[in-house]
CSV table of C-alpha atoms in Angstrom, one decimal:
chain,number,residue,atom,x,y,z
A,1,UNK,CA,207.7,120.4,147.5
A,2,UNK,CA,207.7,124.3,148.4
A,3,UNK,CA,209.0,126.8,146.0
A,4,UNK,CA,211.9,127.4,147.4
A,5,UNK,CA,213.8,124.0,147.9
A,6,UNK,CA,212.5,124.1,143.9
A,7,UNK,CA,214.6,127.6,143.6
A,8,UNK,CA,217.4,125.2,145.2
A,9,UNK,CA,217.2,122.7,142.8
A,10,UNK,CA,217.1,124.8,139.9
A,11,UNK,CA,220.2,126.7,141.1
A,12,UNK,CA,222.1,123.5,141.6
A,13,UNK,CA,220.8,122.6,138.4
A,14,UNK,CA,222.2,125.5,136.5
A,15,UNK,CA,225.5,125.3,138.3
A,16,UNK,CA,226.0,121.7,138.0
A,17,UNK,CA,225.2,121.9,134.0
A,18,UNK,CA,227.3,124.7,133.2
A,19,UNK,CA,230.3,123.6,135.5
A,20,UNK,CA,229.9,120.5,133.8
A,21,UNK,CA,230.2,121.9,130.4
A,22,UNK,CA,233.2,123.8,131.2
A,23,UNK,CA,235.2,121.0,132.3
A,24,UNK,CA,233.7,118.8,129.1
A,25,UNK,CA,235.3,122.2,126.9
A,26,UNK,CA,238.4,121.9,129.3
A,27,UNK,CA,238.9,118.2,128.3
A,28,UNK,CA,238.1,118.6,124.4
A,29,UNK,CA,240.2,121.7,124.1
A,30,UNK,CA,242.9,119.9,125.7
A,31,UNK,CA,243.1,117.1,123.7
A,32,UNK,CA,242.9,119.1,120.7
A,33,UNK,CA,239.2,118.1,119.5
A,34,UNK,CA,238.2,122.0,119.2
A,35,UNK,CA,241.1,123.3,117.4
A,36,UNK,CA,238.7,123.1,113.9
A,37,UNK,CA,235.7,124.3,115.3
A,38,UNK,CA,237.5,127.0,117.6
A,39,UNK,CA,239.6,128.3,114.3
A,40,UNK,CA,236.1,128.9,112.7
A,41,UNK,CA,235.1,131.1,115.6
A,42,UNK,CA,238.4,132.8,116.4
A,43,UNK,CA,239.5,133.5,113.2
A,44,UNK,CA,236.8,136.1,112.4
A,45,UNK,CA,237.8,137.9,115.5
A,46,UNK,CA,241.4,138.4,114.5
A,47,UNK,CA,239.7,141.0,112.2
A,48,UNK,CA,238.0,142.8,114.8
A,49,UNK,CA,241.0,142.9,117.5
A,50,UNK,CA,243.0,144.2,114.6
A,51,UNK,CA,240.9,147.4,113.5
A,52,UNK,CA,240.2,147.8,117.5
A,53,UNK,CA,243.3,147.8,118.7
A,54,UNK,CA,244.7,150.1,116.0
A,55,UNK,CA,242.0,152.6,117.5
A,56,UNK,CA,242.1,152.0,120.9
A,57,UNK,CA,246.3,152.3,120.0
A,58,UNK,CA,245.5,155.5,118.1
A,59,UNK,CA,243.5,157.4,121.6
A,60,UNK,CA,246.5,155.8,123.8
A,61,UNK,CA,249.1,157.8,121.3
A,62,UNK,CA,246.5,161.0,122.1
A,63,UNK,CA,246.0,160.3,125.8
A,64,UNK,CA,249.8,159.9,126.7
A,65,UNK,CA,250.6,163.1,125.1
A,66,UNK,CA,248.4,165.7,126.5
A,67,UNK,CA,251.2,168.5,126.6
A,68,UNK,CA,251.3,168.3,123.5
A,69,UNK,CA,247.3,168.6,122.9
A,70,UNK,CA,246.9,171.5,125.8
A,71,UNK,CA,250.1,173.1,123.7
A,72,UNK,CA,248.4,172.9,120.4
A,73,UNK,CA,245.2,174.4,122.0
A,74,UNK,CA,246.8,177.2,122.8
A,75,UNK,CA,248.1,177.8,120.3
A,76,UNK,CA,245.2,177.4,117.5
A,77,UNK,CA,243.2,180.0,120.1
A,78,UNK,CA,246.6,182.8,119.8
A,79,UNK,CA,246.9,181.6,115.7
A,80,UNK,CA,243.7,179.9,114.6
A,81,UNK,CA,244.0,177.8,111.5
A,82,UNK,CA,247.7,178.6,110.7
A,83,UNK,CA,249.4,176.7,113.5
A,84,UNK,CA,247.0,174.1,113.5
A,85,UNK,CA,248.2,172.7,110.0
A,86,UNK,CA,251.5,173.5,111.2
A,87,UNK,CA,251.0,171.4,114.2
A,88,UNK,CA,249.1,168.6,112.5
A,89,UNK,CA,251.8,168.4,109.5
A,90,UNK,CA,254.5,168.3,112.3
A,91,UNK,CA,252.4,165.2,114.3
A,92,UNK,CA,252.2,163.2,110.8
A,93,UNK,CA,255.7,163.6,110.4
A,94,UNK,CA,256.7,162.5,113.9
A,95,UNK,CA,254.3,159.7,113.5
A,96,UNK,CA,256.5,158.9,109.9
A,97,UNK,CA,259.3,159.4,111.8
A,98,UNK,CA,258.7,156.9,114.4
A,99,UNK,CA,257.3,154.1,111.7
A,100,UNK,CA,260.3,154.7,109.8
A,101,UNK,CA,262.1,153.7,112.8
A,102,UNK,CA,260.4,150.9,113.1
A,103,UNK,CA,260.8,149.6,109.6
A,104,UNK,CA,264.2,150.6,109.0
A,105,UNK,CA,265.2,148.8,112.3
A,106,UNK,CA,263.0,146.0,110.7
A,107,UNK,CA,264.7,145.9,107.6
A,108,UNK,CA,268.4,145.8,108.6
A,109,UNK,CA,266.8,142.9,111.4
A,110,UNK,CA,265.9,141.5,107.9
A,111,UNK,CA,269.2,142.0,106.1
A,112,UNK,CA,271.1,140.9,109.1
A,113,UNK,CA,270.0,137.4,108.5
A,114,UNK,CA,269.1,137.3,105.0
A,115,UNK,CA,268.6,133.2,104.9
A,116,UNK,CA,265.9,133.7,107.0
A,117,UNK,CA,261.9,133.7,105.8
A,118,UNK,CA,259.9,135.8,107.6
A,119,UNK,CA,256.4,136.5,108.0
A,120,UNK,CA,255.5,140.7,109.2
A,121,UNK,CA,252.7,140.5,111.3
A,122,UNK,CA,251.0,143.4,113.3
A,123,UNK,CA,250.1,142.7,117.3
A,124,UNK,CA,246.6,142.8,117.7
A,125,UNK,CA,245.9,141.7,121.1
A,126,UNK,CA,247.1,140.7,124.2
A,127,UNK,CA,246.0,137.7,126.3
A,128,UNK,CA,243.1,138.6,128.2
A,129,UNK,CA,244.4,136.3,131.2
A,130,UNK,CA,246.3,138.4,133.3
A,131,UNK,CA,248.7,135.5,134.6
A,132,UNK,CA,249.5,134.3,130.9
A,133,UNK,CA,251.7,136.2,128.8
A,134,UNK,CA,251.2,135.8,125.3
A,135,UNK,CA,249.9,137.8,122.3
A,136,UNK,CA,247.4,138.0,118.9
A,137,UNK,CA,249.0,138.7,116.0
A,138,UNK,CA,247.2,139.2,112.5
A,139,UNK,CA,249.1,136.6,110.5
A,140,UNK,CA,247.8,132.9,110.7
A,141,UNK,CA,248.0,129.9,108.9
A,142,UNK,CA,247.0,131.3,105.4
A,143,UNK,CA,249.9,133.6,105.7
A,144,UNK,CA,252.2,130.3,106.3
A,145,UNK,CA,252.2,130.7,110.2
A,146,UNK,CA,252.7,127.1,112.1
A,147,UNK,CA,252.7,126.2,115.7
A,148,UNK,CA,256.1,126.4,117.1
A,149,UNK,CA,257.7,129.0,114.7
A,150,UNK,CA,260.0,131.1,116.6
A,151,UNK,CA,258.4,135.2,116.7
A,152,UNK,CA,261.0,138.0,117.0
A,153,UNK,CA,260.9,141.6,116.6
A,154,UNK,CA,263.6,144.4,115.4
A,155,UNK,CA,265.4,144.2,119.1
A,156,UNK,CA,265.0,140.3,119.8
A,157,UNK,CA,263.4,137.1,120.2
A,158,UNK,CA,259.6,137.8,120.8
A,159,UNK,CA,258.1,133.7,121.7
A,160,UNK,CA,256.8,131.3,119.8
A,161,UNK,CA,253.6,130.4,118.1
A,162,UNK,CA,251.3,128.8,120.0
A,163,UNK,CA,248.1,128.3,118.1
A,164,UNK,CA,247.2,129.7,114.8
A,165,UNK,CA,243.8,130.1,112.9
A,166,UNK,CA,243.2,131.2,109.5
A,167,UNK,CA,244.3,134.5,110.1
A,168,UNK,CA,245.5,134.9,113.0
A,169,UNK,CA,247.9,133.2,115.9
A,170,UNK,CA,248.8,133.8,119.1
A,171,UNK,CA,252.0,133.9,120.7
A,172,UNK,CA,253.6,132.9,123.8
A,173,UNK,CA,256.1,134.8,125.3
A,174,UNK,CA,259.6,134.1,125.9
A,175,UNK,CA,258.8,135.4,129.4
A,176,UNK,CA,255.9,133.0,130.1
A,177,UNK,CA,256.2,130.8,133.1
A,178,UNK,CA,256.1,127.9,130.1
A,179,UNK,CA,258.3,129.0,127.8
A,180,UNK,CA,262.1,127.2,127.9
A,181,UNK,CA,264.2,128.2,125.1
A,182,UNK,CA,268.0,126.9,124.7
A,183,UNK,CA,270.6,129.8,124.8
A,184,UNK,CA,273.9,130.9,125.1
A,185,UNK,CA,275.6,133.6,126.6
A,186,UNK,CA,277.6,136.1,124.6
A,187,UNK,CA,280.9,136.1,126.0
A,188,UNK,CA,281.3,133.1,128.5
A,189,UNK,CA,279.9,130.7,126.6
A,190,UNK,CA,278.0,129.3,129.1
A,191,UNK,CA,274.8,127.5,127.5
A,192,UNK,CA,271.4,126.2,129.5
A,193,UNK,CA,268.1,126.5,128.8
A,194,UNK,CA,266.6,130.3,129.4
A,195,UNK,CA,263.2,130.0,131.3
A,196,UNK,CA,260.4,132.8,131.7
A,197,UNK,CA,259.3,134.1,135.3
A,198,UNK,CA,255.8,135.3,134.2
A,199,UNK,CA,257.0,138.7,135.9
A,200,UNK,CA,258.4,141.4,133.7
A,201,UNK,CA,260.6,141.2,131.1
A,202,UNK,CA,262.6,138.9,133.4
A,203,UNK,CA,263.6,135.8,132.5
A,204,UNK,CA,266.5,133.0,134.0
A,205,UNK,CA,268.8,130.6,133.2
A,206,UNK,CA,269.9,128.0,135.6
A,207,UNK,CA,272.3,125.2,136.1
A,208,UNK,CA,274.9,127.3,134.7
A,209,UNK,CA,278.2,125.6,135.3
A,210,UNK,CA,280.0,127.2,138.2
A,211,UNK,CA,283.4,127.6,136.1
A,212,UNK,CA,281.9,130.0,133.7
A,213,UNK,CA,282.2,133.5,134.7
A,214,UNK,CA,279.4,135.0,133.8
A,215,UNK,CA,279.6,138.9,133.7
A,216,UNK,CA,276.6,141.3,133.8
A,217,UNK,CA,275.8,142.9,131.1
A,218,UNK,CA,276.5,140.1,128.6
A,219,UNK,CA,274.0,139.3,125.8
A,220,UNK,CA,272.3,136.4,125.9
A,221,UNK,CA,271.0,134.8,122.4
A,222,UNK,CA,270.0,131.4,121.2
A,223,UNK,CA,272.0,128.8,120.8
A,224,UNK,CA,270.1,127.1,118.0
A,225,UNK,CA,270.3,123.3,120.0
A,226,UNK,CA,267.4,121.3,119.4
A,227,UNK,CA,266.2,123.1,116.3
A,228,UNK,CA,263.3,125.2,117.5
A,229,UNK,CA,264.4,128.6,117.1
A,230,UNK,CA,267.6,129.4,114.7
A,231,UNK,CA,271.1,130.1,116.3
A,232,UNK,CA,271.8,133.5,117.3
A,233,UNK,CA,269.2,135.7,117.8
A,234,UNK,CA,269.3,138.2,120.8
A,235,UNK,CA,267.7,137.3,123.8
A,236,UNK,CA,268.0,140.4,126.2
A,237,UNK,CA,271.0,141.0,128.9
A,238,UNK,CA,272.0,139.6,132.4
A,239,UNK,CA,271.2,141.6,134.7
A,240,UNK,CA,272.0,139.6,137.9
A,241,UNK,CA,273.6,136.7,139.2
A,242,UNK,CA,273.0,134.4,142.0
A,243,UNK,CA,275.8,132.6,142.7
A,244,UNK,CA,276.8,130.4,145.9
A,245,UNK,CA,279.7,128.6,146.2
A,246,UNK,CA,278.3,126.0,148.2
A,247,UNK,CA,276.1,124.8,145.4
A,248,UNK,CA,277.4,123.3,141.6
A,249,UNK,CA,275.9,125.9,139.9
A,250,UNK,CA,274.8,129.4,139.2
A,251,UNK,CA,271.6,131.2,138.0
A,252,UNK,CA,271.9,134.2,135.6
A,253,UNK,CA,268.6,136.8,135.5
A,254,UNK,CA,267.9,138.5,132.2
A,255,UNK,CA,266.4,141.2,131.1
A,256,UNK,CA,264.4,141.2,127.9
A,257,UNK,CA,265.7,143.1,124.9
A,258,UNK,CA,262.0,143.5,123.9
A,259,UNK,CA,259.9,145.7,125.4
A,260,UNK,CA,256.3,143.6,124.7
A,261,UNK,CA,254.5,146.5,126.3
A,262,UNK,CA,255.3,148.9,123.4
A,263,UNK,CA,255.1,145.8,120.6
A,264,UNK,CA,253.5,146.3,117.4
A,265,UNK,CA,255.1,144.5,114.5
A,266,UNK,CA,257.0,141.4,114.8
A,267,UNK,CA,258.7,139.0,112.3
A,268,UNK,CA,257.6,135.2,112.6
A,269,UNK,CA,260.4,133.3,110.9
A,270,UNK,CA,258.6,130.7,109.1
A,271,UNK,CA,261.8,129.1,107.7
A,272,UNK,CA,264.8,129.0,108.7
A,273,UNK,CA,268.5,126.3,108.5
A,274,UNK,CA,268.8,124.3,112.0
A,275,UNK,CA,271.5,124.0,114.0
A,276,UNK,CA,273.1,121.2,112.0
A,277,UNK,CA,273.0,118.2,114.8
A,278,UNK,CA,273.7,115.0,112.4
A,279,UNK,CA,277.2,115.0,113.9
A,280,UNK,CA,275.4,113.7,117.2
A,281,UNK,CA,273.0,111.0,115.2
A,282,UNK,CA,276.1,109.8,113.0
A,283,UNK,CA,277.7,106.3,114.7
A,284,UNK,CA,281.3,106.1,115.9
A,285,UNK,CA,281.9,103.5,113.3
A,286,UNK,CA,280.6,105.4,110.2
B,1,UNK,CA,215.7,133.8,134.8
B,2,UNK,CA,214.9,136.9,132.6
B,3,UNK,CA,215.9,137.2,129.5
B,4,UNK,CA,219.3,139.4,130.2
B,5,UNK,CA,220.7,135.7,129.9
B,6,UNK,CA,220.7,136.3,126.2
B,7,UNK,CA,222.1,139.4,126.0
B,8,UNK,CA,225.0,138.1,128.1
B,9,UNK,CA,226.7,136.3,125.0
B,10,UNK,CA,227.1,139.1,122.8
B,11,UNK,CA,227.7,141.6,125.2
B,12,UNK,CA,230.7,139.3,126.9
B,13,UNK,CA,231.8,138.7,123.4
B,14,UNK,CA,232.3,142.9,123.1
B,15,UNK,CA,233.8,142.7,126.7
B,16,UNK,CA,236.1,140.1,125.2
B,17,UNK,CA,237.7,141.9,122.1
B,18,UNK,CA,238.2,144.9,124.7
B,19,UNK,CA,239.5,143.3,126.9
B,20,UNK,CA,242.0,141.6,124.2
B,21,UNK,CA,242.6,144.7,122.2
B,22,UNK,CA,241.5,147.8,123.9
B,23,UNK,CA,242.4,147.9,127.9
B,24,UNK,CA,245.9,146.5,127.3
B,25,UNK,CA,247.0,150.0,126.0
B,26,UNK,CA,245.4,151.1,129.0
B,27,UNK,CA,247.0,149.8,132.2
B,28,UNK,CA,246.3,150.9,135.7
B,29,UNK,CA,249.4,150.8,138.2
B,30,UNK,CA,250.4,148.6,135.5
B,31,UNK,CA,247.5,146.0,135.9
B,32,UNK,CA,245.3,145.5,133.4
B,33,UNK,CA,241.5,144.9,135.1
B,34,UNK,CA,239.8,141.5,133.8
B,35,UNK,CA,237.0,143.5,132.8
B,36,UNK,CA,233.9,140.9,131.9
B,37,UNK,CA,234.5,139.6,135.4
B,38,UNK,CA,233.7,142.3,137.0
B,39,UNK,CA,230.6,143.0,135.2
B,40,UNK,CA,229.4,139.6,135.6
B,41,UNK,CA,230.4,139.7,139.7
B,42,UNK,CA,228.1,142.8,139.5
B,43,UNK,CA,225.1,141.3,137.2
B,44,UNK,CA,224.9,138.9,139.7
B,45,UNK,CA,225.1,140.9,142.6
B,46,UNK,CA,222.2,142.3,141.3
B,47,UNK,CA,220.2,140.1,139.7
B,48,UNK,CA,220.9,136.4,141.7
B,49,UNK,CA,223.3,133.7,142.0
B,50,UNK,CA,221.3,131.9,139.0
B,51,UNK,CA,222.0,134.7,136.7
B,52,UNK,CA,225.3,135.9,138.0
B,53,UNK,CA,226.4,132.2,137.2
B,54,UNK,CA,225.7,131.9,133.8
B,55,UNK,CA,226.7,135.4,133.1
B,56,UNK,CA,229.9,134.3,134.7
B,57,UNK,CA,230.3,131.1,132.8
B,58,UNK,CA,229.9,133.3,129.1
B,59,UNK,CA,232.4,135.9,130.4
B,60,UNK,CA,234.7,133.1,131.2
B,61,UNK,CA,234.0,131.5,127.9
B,62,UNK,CA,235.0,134.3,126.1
B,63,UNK,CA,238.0,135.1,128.2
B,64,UNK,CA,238.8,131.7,127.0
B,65,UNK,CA,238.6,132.6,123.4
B,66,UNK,CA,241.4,135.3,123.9
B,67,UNK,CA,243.9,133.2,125.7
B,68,UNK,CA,246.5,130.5,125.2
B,69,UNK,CA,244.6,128.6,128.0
B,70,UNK,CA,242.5,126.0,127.3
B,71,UNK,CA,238.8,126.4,126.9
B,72,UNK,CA,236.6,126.0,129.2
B,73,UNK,CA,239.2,127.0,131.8
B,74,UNK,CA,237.9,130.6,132.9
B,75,UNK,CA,234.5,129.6,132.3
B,76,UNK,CA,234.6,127.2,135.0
B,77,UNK,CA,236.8,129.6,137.2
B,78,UNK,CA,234.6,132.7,136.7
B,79,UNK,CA,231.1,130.3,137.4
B,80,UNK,CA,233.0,129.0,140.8
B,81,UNK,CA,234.6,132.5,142.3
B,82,UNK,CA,231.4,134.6,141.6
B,83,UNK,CA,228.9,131.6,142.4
B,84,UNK,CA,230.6,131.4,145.6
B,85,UNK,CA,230.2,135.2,146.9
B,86,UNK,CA,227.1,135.4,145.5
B,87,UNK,CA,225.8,132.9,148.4
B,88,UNK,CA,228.4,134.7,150.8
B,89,UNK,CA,226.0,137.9,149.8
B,90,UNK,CA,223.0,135.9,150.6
B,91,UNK,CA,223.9,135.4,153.9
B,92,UNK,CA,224.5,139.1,154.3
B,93,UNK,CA,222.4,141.9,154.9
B,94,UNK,CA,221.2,143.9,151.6
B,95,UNK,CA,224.0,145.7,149.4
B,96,UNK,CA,225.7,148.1,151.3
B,97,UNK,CA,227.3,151.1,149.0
B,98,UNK,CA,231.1,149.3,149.5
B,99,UNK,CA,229.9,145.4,149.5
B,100,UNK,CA,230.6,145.5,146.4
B,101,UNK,CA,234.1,145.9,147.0
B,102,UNK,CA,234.3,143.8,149.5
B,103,UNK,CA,232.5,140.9,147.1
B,104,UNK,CA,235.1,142.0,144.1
B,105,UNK,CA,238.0,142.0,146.5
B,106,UNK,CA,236.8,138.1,147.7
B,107,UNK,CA,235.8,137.2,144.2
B,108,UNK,CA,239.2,138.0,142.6
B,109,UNK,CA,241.0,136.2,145.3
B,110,UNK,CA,239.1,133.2,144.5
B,111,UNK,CA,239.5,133.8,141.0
B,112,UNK,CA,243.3,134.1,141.0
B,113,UNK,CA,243.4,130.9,143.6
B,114,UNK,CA,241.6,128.6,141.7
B,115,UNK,CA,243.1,129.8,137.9
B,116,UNK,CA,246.7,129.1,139.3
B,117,UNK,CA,245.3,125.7,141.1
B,118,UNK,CA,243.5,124.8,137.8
B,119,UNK,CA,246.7,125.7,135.3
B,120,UNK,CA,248.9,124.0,137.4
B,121,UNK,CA,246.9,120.8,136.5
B,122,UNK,CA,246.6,121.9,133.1
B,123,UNK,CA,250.2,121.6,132.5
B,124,UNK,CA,251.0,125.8,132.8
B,125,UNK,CA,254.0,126.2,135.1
B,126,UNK,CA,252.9,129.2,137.4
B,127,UNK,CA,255.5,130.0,139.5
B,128,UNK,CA,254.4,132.0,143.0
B,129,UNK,CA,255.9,135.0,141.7
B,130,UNK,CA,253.9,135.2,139.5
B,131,UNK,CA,251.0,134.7,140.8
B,132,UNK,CA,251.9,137.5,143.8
B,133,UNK,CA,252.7,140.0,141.1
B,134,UNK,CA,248.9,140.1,140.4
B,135,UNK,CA,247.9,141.0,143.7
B,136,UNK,CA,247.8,144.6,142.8
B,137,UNK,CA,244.7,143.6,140.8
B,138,UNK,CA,242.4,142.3,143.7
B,139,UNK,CA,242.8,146.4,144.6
B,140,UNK,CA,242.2,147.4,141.6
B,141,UNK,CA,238.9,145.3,141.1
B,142,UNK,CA,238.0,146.4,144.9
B,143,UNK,CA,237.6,150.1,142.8
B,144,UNK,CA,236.5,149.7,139.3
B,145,UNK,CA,233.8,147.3,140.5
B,146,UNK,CA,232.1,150.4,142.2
B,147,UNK,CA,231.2,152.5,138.8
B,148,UNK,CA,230.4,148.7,137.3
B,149,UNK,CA,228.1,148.2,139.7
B,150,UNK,CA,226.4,151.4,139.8
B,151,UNK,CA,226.1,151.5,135.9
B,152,UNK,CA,225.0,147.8,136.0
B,153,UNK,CA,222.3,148.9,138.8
B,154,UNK,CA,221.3,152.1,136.4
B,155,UNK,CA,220.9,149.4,133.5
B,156,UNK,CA,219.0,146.9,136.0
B,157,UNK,CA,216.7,149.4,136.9
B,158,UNK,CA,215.5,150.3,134.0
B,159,UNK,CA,215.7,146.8,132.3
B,160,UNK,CA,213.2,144.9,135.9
B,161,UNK,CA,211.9,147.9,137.2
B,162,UNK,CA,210.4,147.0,140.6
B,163,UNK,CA,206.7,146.4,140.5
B,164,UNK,CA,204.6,148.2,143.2
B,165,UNK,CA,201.6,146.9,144.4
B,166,UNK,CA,198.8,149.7,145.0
């Protein structure tokens, strides 16, 4: 045998082995024979995403404002140490400013629905797919985070846990291609079952029935059917309709009321009272 | 196989909390650049198919770790997309300054066919849309695998330095 049909072998080798293994992790994962082992491994993570996002957030906040930076330069070089303080007291209070914002829009999100429990968590990561659209956020299952528990934030319904360790969970997006979540629209009534496009904030809702007219600009929320997310909360807008007459029924686009981009605390709503549905489970005779 | 197999986890394990919690507040043209591919597409540009694969199969591992996608599933789409330019590059002449993005811009292709294929059959409703939004990244790799590979060949070169026979 010559060395290099050996060199083949051993590259088929490697390749063979580790393909192998990745479809054996595929198949475990799947059927949900990792979720222990994986929690264990994850969950320390959550700690490091957290304090490394909140830096890498912190240089963003500095890199996106470099008027202000170049301004503030100037200025320390014309007044030295004077403006600077002045500068750097007027950034902290902007910064309070904008987390008061976020809290007091948090809090009256929170008194708005008082029967509601919620969980605050901080977003810590992102998905690190590129076609998936889901996020990390710093509460898990210690904190009383479950799989399925609706996520929203102080403008609207955020997704859904997905998978939770410890300390952590991650979140699917209500605009992930997977996501279906039953709604209603503000004014017409119409109900069907809102779908992500993986694309934007966008989002759709088809088989709407042809004799609702659906207007644009109407808010779209949750209609609470089938118990996985509570009735009411604000979905985002309609923002375009396609309609033709000679089909049965219509499709309604909507725009987000969240902006995940710019997401950074959001309210899992570990408890909540269902849509009550016994009407539909009671028999005609009793 | 040298050693730089071993360095791999760890260092794809860094690539993966940045990728995770760092470049997302960093878009470019409002893609986000899967970084750990690129530097194992470059690793084994430089270093071999045997190495590129199983730096590609720990950078997809950890890719995994970070996602709502099962496990296994990047690791398997990483080790086939670079695997398979890495024999298109053996059939080429030597690396040429822009091969390498030429190799990124084939790489990512595969990368993006095969994850949407292998979702699809994982249950993940992918919609074409979707998958056409990403395009911009293919681009985006076709640039930001050129300073990869050049600090990847600065680290090679100092890591194997090329024996000379006097």
């Amino acid at each position: 045998m010559d060395f290099n049909q050996t060199q083949q072998r051993i590259r088929w080798g490697i390749f063979i082995t580790l393909a192998g293994l990745a479809v054996l992790l595929t198949i475990l994962d799947n059927t949900g024979n990792l979720d222990s082992v994986l929690a264990l491994v994850r969950d320390p993570f959550g700690t490091v995403l957290s304090w490394t996002s909140a830096r890498a957030d912190g240089v963003n906040n500095l890199l996106s404002a470099p008027r202000d930076i170049e301004a503030a330069q100037l200025e320390i070089e014309q007044l030295q140490g004077r403006i600077d303080a002045l500068e750097r007291e007027n950034e902290e209070l902007r910064e309070l400013q904008g987390e008061y914002q976020i809290l007091l829009e948090l809090f009256n999100r929170a008194r708005e629905t008082p029967t509601y429990r919620r969980v605050t968590a901080a977003v810590i990561g992102q998905d690190s797919n590129p076609g998936v659209r889901s996020i990390i956020i710093d509460k898990g299952s210690a904190d009383g985070v479950r799989v399925g528990m609706p996520v929203e934030s102080a403008r609207g319904l955020v997704g859904q846990v997905f998978r939770t360790t410890p300390n952590s969970a991650q979140v699917v997006l209500v605009t992930e291609n997977s996501s279906a979540v039953p709604s209603r629209l503000g004014s017409s009534r119409a109900t069907g079952i809102l779908r992500g496009s993986g694309v934007g904030n966008t989002m759709t809702i088809d088989w709407i029935d042809l004799r609702f007219q659906v207007e644009i600009g109407e808010t779209v929320l949750t209609s609470g059917l089938g118990g996985r997310f509570p009735q009411d909360l604000v979905i985002g807008r309609v923002v375009d309709m396609n309609r033709s007459e000679a089909e049965l029924f219509q499709q309604a686009i909507v725009q987000s009321a969240v902006d995940f981009e710019a997401l950074e605390i959001v309210f899992v709503i570990v408890d909540f009272e269902p849509v009550d549905t016994s009407i539909f489970s009671t028999s005609p005779g009793g | 196989m040298s050693a730089s197999v071993y360095v791999a986890f760890p260092l794809m394990a860094l690539l993966g909390v940045v990728q995770t919690a760092v470049l997302p507040h960093f878009p470019i043209l409002g893609q986000v650049p899967v970084l750990p591919f690129l530097v194992a597409l470059a690793w084994g540009l430089l270093r071999g198919v045997n190495e590129g694969a199983v730096w590609a199969f720990m950078a997809g591992f950890w890719q995994d770790m970070f996602s709502i996608v099962p496990l296994g599933t990047h690791a398997l789409v990483f080790l086939l997309a670079i695997t398979a330019v890495l024999l298109i590059q053996q059939l080429l002449p030597l690396s040429q300054f822009l091969l390498p993005a030429l190799f990124a811009t084939i790489a990512t292709i595969l990368y993006l066919i095969l994850h949407t294929m292998l979702l699809r059959l994982l249950g993940f409703s992918l919609t074409l849309n979707a998958v056409t939004s990403l395009l911009p990244i293919v681009i985006l790799h076709a640039i930001i695998i050129l300073p990869i590979y050049w600090l990847m060949n600065q680290i090679n070169r100092r890591v194997n330095p090329r024996r000379v026979e006097l």
